[in-house]
């Protein structure tokens, strides 16, 4: 049975819980959420899928900053997070600094593309980075590469078609379809001589097995999930908060009704699901948090 009972969801968001917040434009951050949730059995977590603004990757830095500041302000009306995770490379590359400045009391954790381990491991000195248009065009990737592997050649490829494929349900598509999406990128990088590929967009983690299989044995796959969650855990442990039992809620932005695909995802990842709009209207009518 789907756990979508409204009052249960509202109870799940009690102000005193100081939840860990996870942000993404859609499904991309869910693997990060799951990794954390499985290892931290008594935490309260709110996962925000900014469906109303998907995709971030085709937006400008200024647009992404303004979207995330507004979204954070909305969420802060309901909860005081003990940590806030941008489980999205595009958001991290574009807005992490601005969010830290705008909300200095919240510990923010960003998702930095795993360029460092990839350039350190590469023997051919040729590393591929796959991300959204926004991430690939941002100088941040090249700065990271210069810092950790100045001699490495970076091939950055924007793969917004994979982002859309995943967001529309690609994670549960037949394997042949997943391969059709991923294969051209692997081939291009193989032809360029890459032996390391950085998954620089969290959506790609939903196709991790496909990436690994098609890239083997000559191209290693690198992502940032472990490093990000270790950082989140470090902050979570030091925060002054008493967690009684674990609860996890998925908040969807946008005014459209919750699609069956999102209900399935919430169920698969063990989350209750709720529209942020409905939470806002209840909040403002003063019925919820007395
Ligand atoms: N999941 C986001 C990332 O890691 C991108 C998806 C989008 O374009 O909205 O970059």
PDB file of N, CA and C and ligand atoms in Angstrom, residues 24-29 53-58 87-91 111 131-133 135 160 163-164 167 200-204, ligand 1:
ATOM      1  N   UNK A  24      17.000  18.506  -5.040  1.00  0.00           N
ATOM      2  CA  UNK A  24      17.373  18.294  -6.440  1.00  0.00           C
ATOM      3  C   UNK A  24      16.231  18.828  -7.300  1.00  0.00           C
ATOM      4  N   UNK A  25      16.487  18.932  -8.601  1.00  0.00           N
ATOM      5  CA  UNK A  25      15.428  19.375  -9.504  1.00  0.00           C
ATOM      6  C   UNK A  25      14.417  18.259  -9.750  1.00  0.00           C
ATOM      7  N   UNK A  26      14.753  17.063  -9.369  1.00  0.00           N
ATOM      8  CA  UNK A  26      13.867  15.923  -9.617  1.00  0.00           C
ATOM      9  C   UNK A  26      14.366  14.695  -8.895  1.00  0.00           C
ATOM     10  N   UNK A  27      14.499  13.612  -9.645  1.00  0.00           N
ATOM     11  CA  UNK A  27      14.833  12.325  -9.035  1.00  0.00           C
ATOM     12  C   UNK A  27      16.330  12.181  -8.729  1.00  0.00           C
ATOM     13  N   UNK A  28      17.173  13.052  -9.319  1.00  0.00           N
ATOM     14  CA  UNK A  28      18.620  12.858  -9.262  1.00  0.00           C
ATOM     15  C   UNK A  28      19.219  12.641  -7.880  1.00  0.00           C
ATOM     16  N   UNK A  29      18.689  13.343  -6.872  1.00  0.00           N
ATOM     17  CA  UNK A  29      19.296  13.239  -5.550  1.00  0.00           C
ATOM     18  C   UNK A  29      18.846  12.019  -4.767  1.00  0.00           C
ATOM     19  N   UNK A  53      10.583  23.389 -11.418  1.00  0.00           N
ATOM     20  CA  UNK A  53      11.633  24.121 -12.139  1.00  0.00           C
ATOM     21  C   UNK A  53      12.557  23.208 -12.939  1.00  0.00           C
ATOM     22  N   UNK A  54      12.202  21.926 -13.018  1.00  0.00           N
ATOM     23  CA  UNK A  54      13.039  21.016 -13.803  1.00  0.00           C
ATOM     24  C   UNK A  54      13.010  21.435 -15.268  1.00  0.00           C
ATOM     25  N   UNK A  55      14.116  21.422 -16.023  1.00  0.00           N
ATOM     26  CA  UNK A  55      15.471  21.078 -15.575  1.00  0.00           C
ATOM     27  C   UNK A  55      16.269  22.312 -15.153  1.00  0.00           C
ATOM     28  N   UNK A  56      17.170  22.120 -14.217  1.00  0.00           N
ATOM     29  CA  UNK A  56      18.077  23.206 -13.837  1.00  0.00           C
ATOM     30  C   UNK A  56      19.149  23.406 -14.927  1.00  0.00           C
ATOM     31  N   UNK A  57      19.500  22.325 -15.583  1.00  0.00           N
ATOM     32  CA  UNK A  57      20.682  22.325 -16.460  1.00  0.00           C
ATOM     33  C   UNK A  57      20.619  23.293 -17.622  1.00  0.00           C
ATOM     34  N   UNK A  58      19.412  23.692 -18.013  1.00  0.00           N
ATOM     35  CA  UNK A  58      19.307  24.616 -19.147  1.00  0.00           C
ATOM     36  C   UNK A  58      19.128  26.056 -18.674  1.00  0.00           C
ATOM     37  N   UNK A  87      21.814  17.893  -3.479  1.00  0.00           N
ATOM     38  CA  UNK A  87      22.124  16.598  -4.111  1.00  0.00           C
ATOM     39  C   UNK A  87      21.992  16.743  -5.618  1.00  0.00           C
ATOM     40  N   UNK A  88      22.658  17.738  -6.135  1.00  0.00           N
ATOM     41  CA  UNK A  88      22.525  18.147  -7.536  1.00  0.00           C
ATOM     42  C   UNK A  88      23.797  18.903  -7.915  1.00  0.00           C
ATOM     43  N   UNK A  89      24.490  18.406  -8.927  1.00  0.00           N
ATOM     44  CA  UNK A  89      25.732  19.062  -9.340  1.00  0.00           C
ATOM     45  C   UNK A  89      25.477  20.451  -9.909  1.00  0.00           C
ATOM     46  N   UNK A  90      24.427  20.570 -10.715  1.00  0.00           N
ATOM     47  CA  UNK A  90      24.135  21.853 -11.347  1.00  0.00           C
ATOM     48  C   UNK A  90      23.868  22.923 -10.290  1.00  0.00           C
ATOM     49  N   UNK A  91      23.060  22.563  -9.299  1.00  0.00           N
ATOM     50  CA  UNK A  91      22.750  23.515  -8.225  1.00  0.00           C
ATOM     51  C   UNK A  91      24.000  23.845  -7.427  1.00  0.00           C
ATOM     52  N   UNK A 111      27.372  19.057  -3.895  1.00  0.00           N
ATOM     53  CA  UNK A 111      27.794  17.845  -4.614  1.00  0.00           C
ATOM     54  C   UNK A 111      28.850  18.243  -5.640  1.00  0.00           C
ATOM     55  N   UNK A 131      27.829  15.873 -17.659  1.00  0.00           N
ATOM     56  CA  UNK A 131      26.976  16.675 -16.780  1.00  0.00           C
ATOM     57  C   UNK A 131      25.880  17.369 -17.574  1.00  0.00           C
ATOM     58  N   UNK A 132      25.262  18.349 -16.951  1.00  0.00           N
ATOM     59  CA  UNK A 132      24.266  19.156 -17.666  1.00  0.00           C
ATOM     60  C   UNK A 132      25.004  20.271 -18.411  1.00  0.00           C
ATOM     61  N   UNK A 133      24.299  20.953 -19.291  1.00  0.00           N
ATOM     62  CA  UNK A 133      24.914  22.074 -20.021  1.00  0.00           C
ATOM     63  C   UNK A 133      25.516  23.085 -19.055  1.00  0.00           C
ATOM     64  N   UNK A 135      26.518  22.738 -15.931  1.00  0.00           N
ATOM     65  CA  UNK A 135      27.694  22.252 -15.206  1.00  0.00           C
ATOM     66  C   UNK A 135      28.914  22.208 -16.118  1.00  0.00           C
ATOM     67  N   UNK A 160      22.112  16.307 -21.588  1.00  0.00           N
ATOM     68  CA  UNK A 160      20.780  16.620 -21.057  1.00  0.00           C
ATOM     69  C   UNK A 160      19.747  15.591 -21.510  1.00  0.00           C
ATOM     70  N   UNK A 163      19.506  13.176 -18.786  1.00  0.00           N
ATOM     71  CA  UNK A 163      18.801  13.764 -17.636  1.00  0.00           C
ATOM     72  C   UNK A 163      17.284  13.640 -17.846  1.00  0.00           C
ATOM     73  N   UNK A 164      16.826  14.015 -19.038  1.00  0.00           N
ATOM     74  CA  UNK A 164      15.379  13.954 -19.326  1.00  0.00           C
ATOM     75  C   UNK A 164      14.880  12.510 -19.331  1.00  0.00           C
ATOM     76  N   UNK A 167      14.564  11.446 -15.730  1.00  0.00           N
ATOM     77  CA  UNK A 167      13.480  12.142 -15.024  1.00  0.00           C
ATOM     78  C   UNK A 167      12.106  11.611 -15.455  1.00  0.00           C
ATOM     79  N   UNK A 200      28.931  13.617 -13.489  1.00  0.00           N
ATOM     80  CA  UNK A 200      28.810  14.959 -12.915  1.00  0.00           C
ATOM     81  C   UNK A 200      27.390  15.479 -12.902  1.00  0.00           C
ATOM     82  N   UNK A 201      26.446  14.592 -12.806  1.00  0.00           N
ATOM     83  CA  UNK A 201      25.037  14.957 -12.655  1.00  0.00           C
ATOM     84  C   UNK A 201      24.397  13.830 -11.867  1.00  0.00           C
ATOM     85  N   UNK A 202      23.686  14.188 -10.814  1.00  0.00           N
ATOM     86  CA  UNK A 202      23.183  13.147  -9.920  1.00  0.00           C
ATOM     87  C   UNK A 202      22.160  12.234 -10.606  1.00  0.00           C
ATOM     88  N   UNK A 203      21.477  12.750 -11.625  1.00  0.00           N
ATOM     89  CA  UNK A 203      20.522  11.902 -12.350  1.00  0.00           C
ATOM     90  C   UNK A 203      21.191  10.639 -12.925  1.00  0.00           C
ATOM     91  N   UNK A 204      22.458  10.768 -13.281  1.00  0.00           N
ATOM     92  CA  UNK A 204      23.132   9.636 -13.930  1.00  0.00           C
ATOM     93  C   UNK A 204      23.334   8.458 -12.973  1.00  0.00           C
TER      94      UNK A 204
HETATM   95  N1  LIG B   1      20.409  16.397 -11.027  1.00  0.00           N
HETATM   96  C1  LIG B   1      20.947  17.613 -11.549  1.00  0.00           C
HETATM   97  C2  LIG B   1      22.480  17.607 -11.455  1.00  0.00           C
HETATM   98  O1  LIG B   1      23.073  16.897 -10.676  1.00  0.00           O
HETATM   99  C3  LIG B   1      20.562  18.072 -12.917  1.00  0.00           C
HETATM  100  C4  LIG B   1      19.223  17.906 -13.481  1.00  0.00           C
HETATM  101  C5  LIG B   1      18.654  19.135 -14.155  1.00  0.00           C
HETATM  102  O2  LIG B   1      19.101  19.561 -15.240  1.00  0.00           O
HETATM  103  O3  LIG B   1      17.732  19.666 -13.555  1.00  0.00           O
HETATM  104  O4  LIG B   1      23.127  18.346 -12.155  1.00  0.00           O
END
